[in-house]
GROMACS .gro file of C-alpha atoms in nm:
model
  216
    1MET     CA    1  -2.850 -14.351   5.259
    2ALA     CA    2  -2.579 -14.153   5.080
    3GLN     CA    3  -2.281 -14.037   5.283
    4GLY     CA    4  -2.338 -13.690   5.423
    5ASP     CA    5  -2.716 -13.733   5.414
    6THR     CA    6  -2.763 -13.833   5.778
    7ARG     CA    7  -3.102 -13.750   5.931
    8PHE     CA    8  -3.121 -13.597   6.278
    9ILE     CA    9  -3.393 -13.658   6.538
   10PHE     CA   10  -3.406 -13.440   6.850
   11ILE     CA   11  -3.594 -13.551   7.162
   12THR     CA   12  -3.699 -13.285   7.415
   13GLY     CA   13  -3.910 -13.311   7.730
   14GLY     CA   14  -4.166 -13.090   7.896
   15VAL     CA   15  -4.388 -13.046   8.204
   16VAL     CA   16  -4.177 -13.266   8.437
   17SER     CA   17  -3.849 -13.454   8.425
   18SER     CA   18  -3.805 -13.834   8.441
   19LEU     CA   19  -4.077 -13.902   8.185
   20GLY     CA   20  -3.858 -14.149   7.998
   21LYS     CA   21  -3.696 -13.950   7.717
   22GLY     CA   22  -3.411 -14.201   7.713
   23ILE     CA   23  -3.645 -14.497   7.664
   24ALA     CA   24  -3.841 -14.303   7.401
   25ALA     CA   25  -3.519 -14.223   7.211
   26ALA     CA   26  -3.397 -14.583   7.238
   27SER     CA   27  -3.735 -14.717   7.123
   28ILE     CA   28  -3.736 -14.493   6.816
   29GLY     CA   29  -3.382 -14.610   6.747
   30ARG     CA   30  -3.497 -14.973   6.775
   31LEU     CA   31  -3.775 -14.915   6.520
   32LEU     CA   32  -3.528 -14.761   6.274
   33VAL     CA   33  -3.280 -15.047   6.324
   34ALA     CA   34  -3.562 -15.293   6.253
   35ARG     CA   35  -3.609 -15.118   5.919
   36GLY     CA   36  -3.243 -15.170   5.834
   37PHE     CA   37  -3.106 -14.823   5.913
   38GLY     CA   38  -2.783 -14.745   6.096
   39VAL     CA   39  -2.857 -14.549   6.415
   40GLN     CA   40  -2.643 -14.365   6.669
   41LEU     CA   41  -2.780 -14.201   6.984
   42GLN     CA   42  -2.649 -13.911   7.191
   43LYS     CA   43  -2.745 -13.775   7.533
   44PHE     CA   44  -2.692 -13.403   7.602
   45ASP     CA   45  -2.701 -13.315   7.972
   46PRO     CA   46  -2.733 -12.950   8.079
   47TYR     CA   47  -2.546 -12.980   8.410
   48ILE     CA   48  -2.205 -12.816   8.465
   49ASN     CA   49  -2.028 -13.139   8.567
   50VAL     CA   50  -1.781 -13.243   8.297
   51ASP     CA   51  -1.909 -13.602   8.321
   52PRO     CA   52  -2.125 -13.804   8.563
   53GLY     CA   53  -1.826 -13.995   8.703
   54THR     CA   54  -1.802 -13.788   9.022
   55MET     CA   55  -2.176 -13.737   9.073
   56SER     CA   56  -2.366 -13.905   9.355
   57PRO     CA   57  -2.559 -14.210   9.230
   58TYR     CA   58  -2.837 -14.109   9.470
   59GLN     CA   59  -2.888 -13.791   9.265
   60HIS     CA   60  -2.805 -13.912   8.918
   61GLY     CA   61  -2.817 -14.291   8.915
   62GLU     CA   62  -2.533 -14.528   8.831
   63VAL     CA   63  -2.292 -14.432   8.555
   64PHE     CA   64  -2.265 -14.637   8.236
   65VAL     CA   65  -1.910 -14.712   8.123
   66THR     CA   66  -1.867 -14.715   7.745
   67GLU     CA   67  -1.636 -14.932   7.539
   68ASP     CA   68  -1.372 -14.654   7.532
   69GLY     CA   69  -1.381 -14.618   7.912
   70ALA     CA   70  -1.594 -14.304   7.948
   71GLU     CA   71  -1.820 -14.269   8.252
   72THR     CA   72  -2.151 -14.156   8.108
   73ASP     CA   73  -2.523 -14.119   8.170
   74LEU     CA   74  -2.714 -14.441   8.239
   75ASP     CA   75  -2.940 -14.373   7.937
   76LEU     CA   76  -2.651 -14.488   7.717
   77GLY     CA   77  -2.708 -14.836   7.855
   78HIS     CA   78  -3.064 -14.824   7.721
   79TYR     CA   79  -2.932 -14.705   7.385
   80GLU     CA   80  -2.692 -14.998   7.354
   81ARG     CA   81  -2.943 -15.260   7.463
   82PHE     CA   82  -3.216 -15.136   7.231
   83THR     CA   83  -3.007 -15.074   6.917
   84ASP     CA   84  -2.719 -15.323   6.955
   85ALA     CA   85  -2.476 -15.039   6.875
   86ASN     CA   86  -2.179 -14.941   7.091
   87THR     CA   87  -2.177 -14.592   7.238
   88SER     CA   88  -1.864 -14.390   7.313
   89ARG     CA   89  -1.736 -14.083   7.493
   90ALA     CA   90  -1.889 -13.872   7.214
   91SER     CA   91  -2.233 -14.014   7.292
   92ASN     CA   92  -2.266 -13.817   7.618
   93VAL     CA   93  -2.217 -13.441   7.606
   94THR     CA   94  -2.254 -13.220   7.915
   95ALA     CA   95  -2.273 -12.843   7.950
   96GLY     CA   96  -1.961 -12.864   8.167
   97GLY     CA   97  -1.772 -13.046   7.893
   98VAL     CA   98  -1.880 -12.795   7.629
   99TYR     CA   99  -1.788 -12.493   7.843
  100ASN     CA  100  -1.457 -12.657   7.937
  101THR     CA  101  -1.366 -12.700   7.569
  102VAL     CA  102  -1.461 -12.344   7.477
  103ILE     CA  103  -1.275 -12.192   7.775
  104ARG     CA  104  -0.958 -12.390   7.694
  105ARG     CA  105  -0.974 -12.262   7.337
  106GLU     CA  106  -1.015 -11.906   7.462
  107ARG     CA  107  -0.710 -11.947   7.690
  108ARG     CA  108  -0.505 -12.072   7.393
  109GLY     CA  109  -0.607 -11.767   7.193
  110ASP     CA  110  -0.801 -11.964   6.934
  111TYR     CA  111  -1.070 -11.695   6.918
  112LEU     CA  112  -0.815 -11.422   6.838
  113GLY     CA  113  -0.935 -11.186   7.109
  114ALA     CA  114  -1.305 -11.207   7.023
  115THR     CA  115  -1.564 -11.178   7.298
  116VAL     CA  116  -1.660 -11.539   7.375
  117GLN     CA  117  -2.036 -11.574   7.423
  118VAL     CA  118  -2.304 -11.839   7.461
  119VAL     CA  119  -2.419 -11.750   7.109
  120PRO     CA  120  -2.235 -11.828   6.888
  121HIS     CA  121  -1.942 -12.000   7.060
  122ILE     CA  122  -2.120 -12.238   7.299
  123THR     CA  123  -2.402 -12.317   7.056
  124ASP     CA  124  -2.153 -12.376   6.773
  125GLU     CA  125  -1.962 -12.625   6.989
  126ILE     CA  126  -2.287 -12.808   7.070
  127LYS     CA  127  -2.376 -12.829   6.700
  128GLN     CA  128  -2.025 -12.950   6.621
  129ARG     CA  129  -2.066 -13.240   6.867
  130ILE     CA  130  -2.381 -13.349   6.679
  131LYS     CA  131  -2.212 -13.324   6.338
  132LEU     CA  132  -1.904 -13.512   6.461
  133MET     CA  133  -2.123 -13.805   6.566
  134ALA     CA  134  -2.272 -13.821   6.217
  135ASP     CA  135  -1.935 -13.787   6.043
  136ALA     CA  136  -1.753 -14.037   6.266
  137THR     CA  137  -2.013 -14.313   6.239
  138ASP     CA  138  -2.172 -14.246   5.897
  139ALA     CA  139  -2.506 -14.338   6.059
  140ASP     CA  140  -2.831 -14.300   5.869
  141PHE     CA  141  -2.990 -14.143   6.177
  142VAL     CA  142  -2.845 -13.960   6.476
  143ILE     CA  143  -3.094 -13.936   6.763
  144THR     CA  144  -3.008 -13.667   7.018
  145GLU     CA  145  -3.182 -13.655   7.354
  146ILE     CA  146  -3.176 -13.317   7.529
  147GLY     CA  147  -3.177 -13.368   7.906
  148GLY     CA  148  -3.384 -13.158   8.141
  149THR     CA  149  -3.716 -12.989   8.077
  150VAL     CA  150  -3.813 -12.715   7.833
  151GLY     CA  151  -3.822 -12.390   8.030
  152ASP     CA  152  -3.516 -12.470   8.243
  153ILE     CA  153  -3.249 -12.200   8.221
  154GLU     CA  154  -2.964 -12.449   8.193
  155SER     CA  155  -3.117 -12.619   7.886
  156LEU     CA  156  -3.142 -12.299   7.679
  157PRO     CA  157  -2.801 -12.320   7.502
  158PHE     CA  158  -2.880 -12.675   7.387
  159LEU     CA  159  -3.228 -12.580   7.268
  160GLU     CA  160  -3.089 -12.278   7.083
  161ALA     CA  161  -2.829 -12.502   6.916
  162ILE     CA  162  -3.086 -12.752   6.790
  163ARG     CA  163  -3.310 -12.463   6.680
  164GLN     CA  164  -3.024 -12.344   6.457
  165PHE     CA  165  -2.935 -12.693   6.335
  166PRO     CA  166  -3.195 -12.720   6.054
  167VAL     CA  167  -3.061 -12.392   5.912
  168ASP     CA  168  -2.717 -12.554   5.887
  169VAL     CA  169  -2.812 -12.893   5.742
  170GLY     CA  170  -3.160 -12.839   5.596
  171ARG     CA  171  -3.503 -12.873   5.755
  172ARG     CA  172  -3.585 -13.191   5.563
  173ARG     CA  173  -3.304 -13.371   5.748
  174CYS     CA  174  -3.430 -13.282   6.097
  175MET     CA  175  -3.720 -13.394   6.313
  176PHE     CA  176  -3.823 -13.264   6.655
  177ILE     CA  177  -4.007 -13.491   6.899
  178HIS     CA  178  -4.141 -13.352   7.228
  179LEU     CA  179  -4.228 -13.581   7.520
  180THR     CA  180  -4.479 -13.448   7.773
  181LEU     CA  181  -4.702 -13.553   8.060
  182VAL     CA  182  -5.081 -13.582   8.025
  183PRO     CA  183  -5.199 -13.614   8.387
  184TYR     CA  184  -5.510 -13.804   8.483
  185ILE     CA  185  -5.730 -13.618   8.732
  186ARG     CA  186  -5.903 -13.895   8.923
  187HIS     CA  187  -6.188 -13.700   9.079
  188ALA     CA  188  -6.281 -13.552   8.740
  189GLY     CA  189  -6.219 -13.875   8.551
  190GLU     CA  190  -6.032 -13.685   8.279
  191LEU     CA  191  -5.694 -13.665   8.112
  192LYS     CA  192  -5.575 -13.303   8.106
  193THR     CA  193  -5.388 -13.172   7.802
  194LYS     CA  194  -5.332 -12.816   7.927
  195PRO     CA  195  -4.979 -12.886   8.063
  196THR     CA  196  -4.883 -13.027   7.722
  197GLN     CA  197  -5.026 -12.722   7.546
  198HIS     CA  198  -4.819 -12.491   7.767
  199SER     CA  199  -4.507 -12.702   7.717
  200VAL     CA  200  -4.541 -12.697   7.338
  201ASN     CA  201  -4.604 -12.321   7.350
  202GLU     CA  202  -4.283 -12.277   7.552
  203LEU     CA  203  -4.091 -12.477   7.292
  204ARG     CA  204  -4.242 -12.271   7.009
  205ARG     CA  205  -4.140 -11.950   7.189
  206ILE     CA  206  -3.781 -12.071   7.166
  207GLY     CA  207  -3.832 -12.121   6.792
  208ILE     CA  208  -3.882 -12.499   6.776
  209ALA     CA  209  -4.209 -12.639   6.639
  210PRO     CA  210  -4.224 -13.011   6.728
  211ASP     CA  211  -4.308 -13.248   6.443
  212MET     CA  212  -4.438 -13.506   6.689
  213VAL     CA  213  -4.565 -13.494   7.046
  214VAL     CA  214  -4.536 -13.809   7.257
  215CYS     CA  215  -4.771 -13.804   7.557
  216ARG     CA  216  -4.744 -14.009   7.875
   0.00000   0.00000   0.00000
């Protein structure tokens, strides 16, 4: 692929958490690597902690330490094992880290007295983290997993940022994949798709129409 023509794949989740977005992202990355493409993966976490290093492993699981010494989300371990590519500090972005960067810039006066808001300042910083990954690695594909569940308040800045992203780089370079739960109701002997329908509708209300729905 020509330089500057990186494709972007965004993985979101709905209905419930812990469905395996990280494994889904890593598996898609593995398929692309098998086709000869260069792939980099990112995990965006909506919590206010700057990184998972001080979080209880009972709540969040063990941290994964990257080659450059960053304490990151354990999903990065899946990314490395599946794609044989090293991750870095830039591969794990948290809401706390994004807000910390924006607030430090505001304190330095970088915004020249402007009112600092979630849109555009926070969303622009989130988009910049995605673009930096593409520019720094020159990967053919950057796969970005958005932590949390569609409908959560804390995920909204990240979802708004990826909604805007195709406007910045072109829709043909972006793909949205939504992972949802299809529960099996034993007494009825049926799989129920209604939760998935509601989850996709919630995503569409935000302005994101998924190109693919992965059901578990």
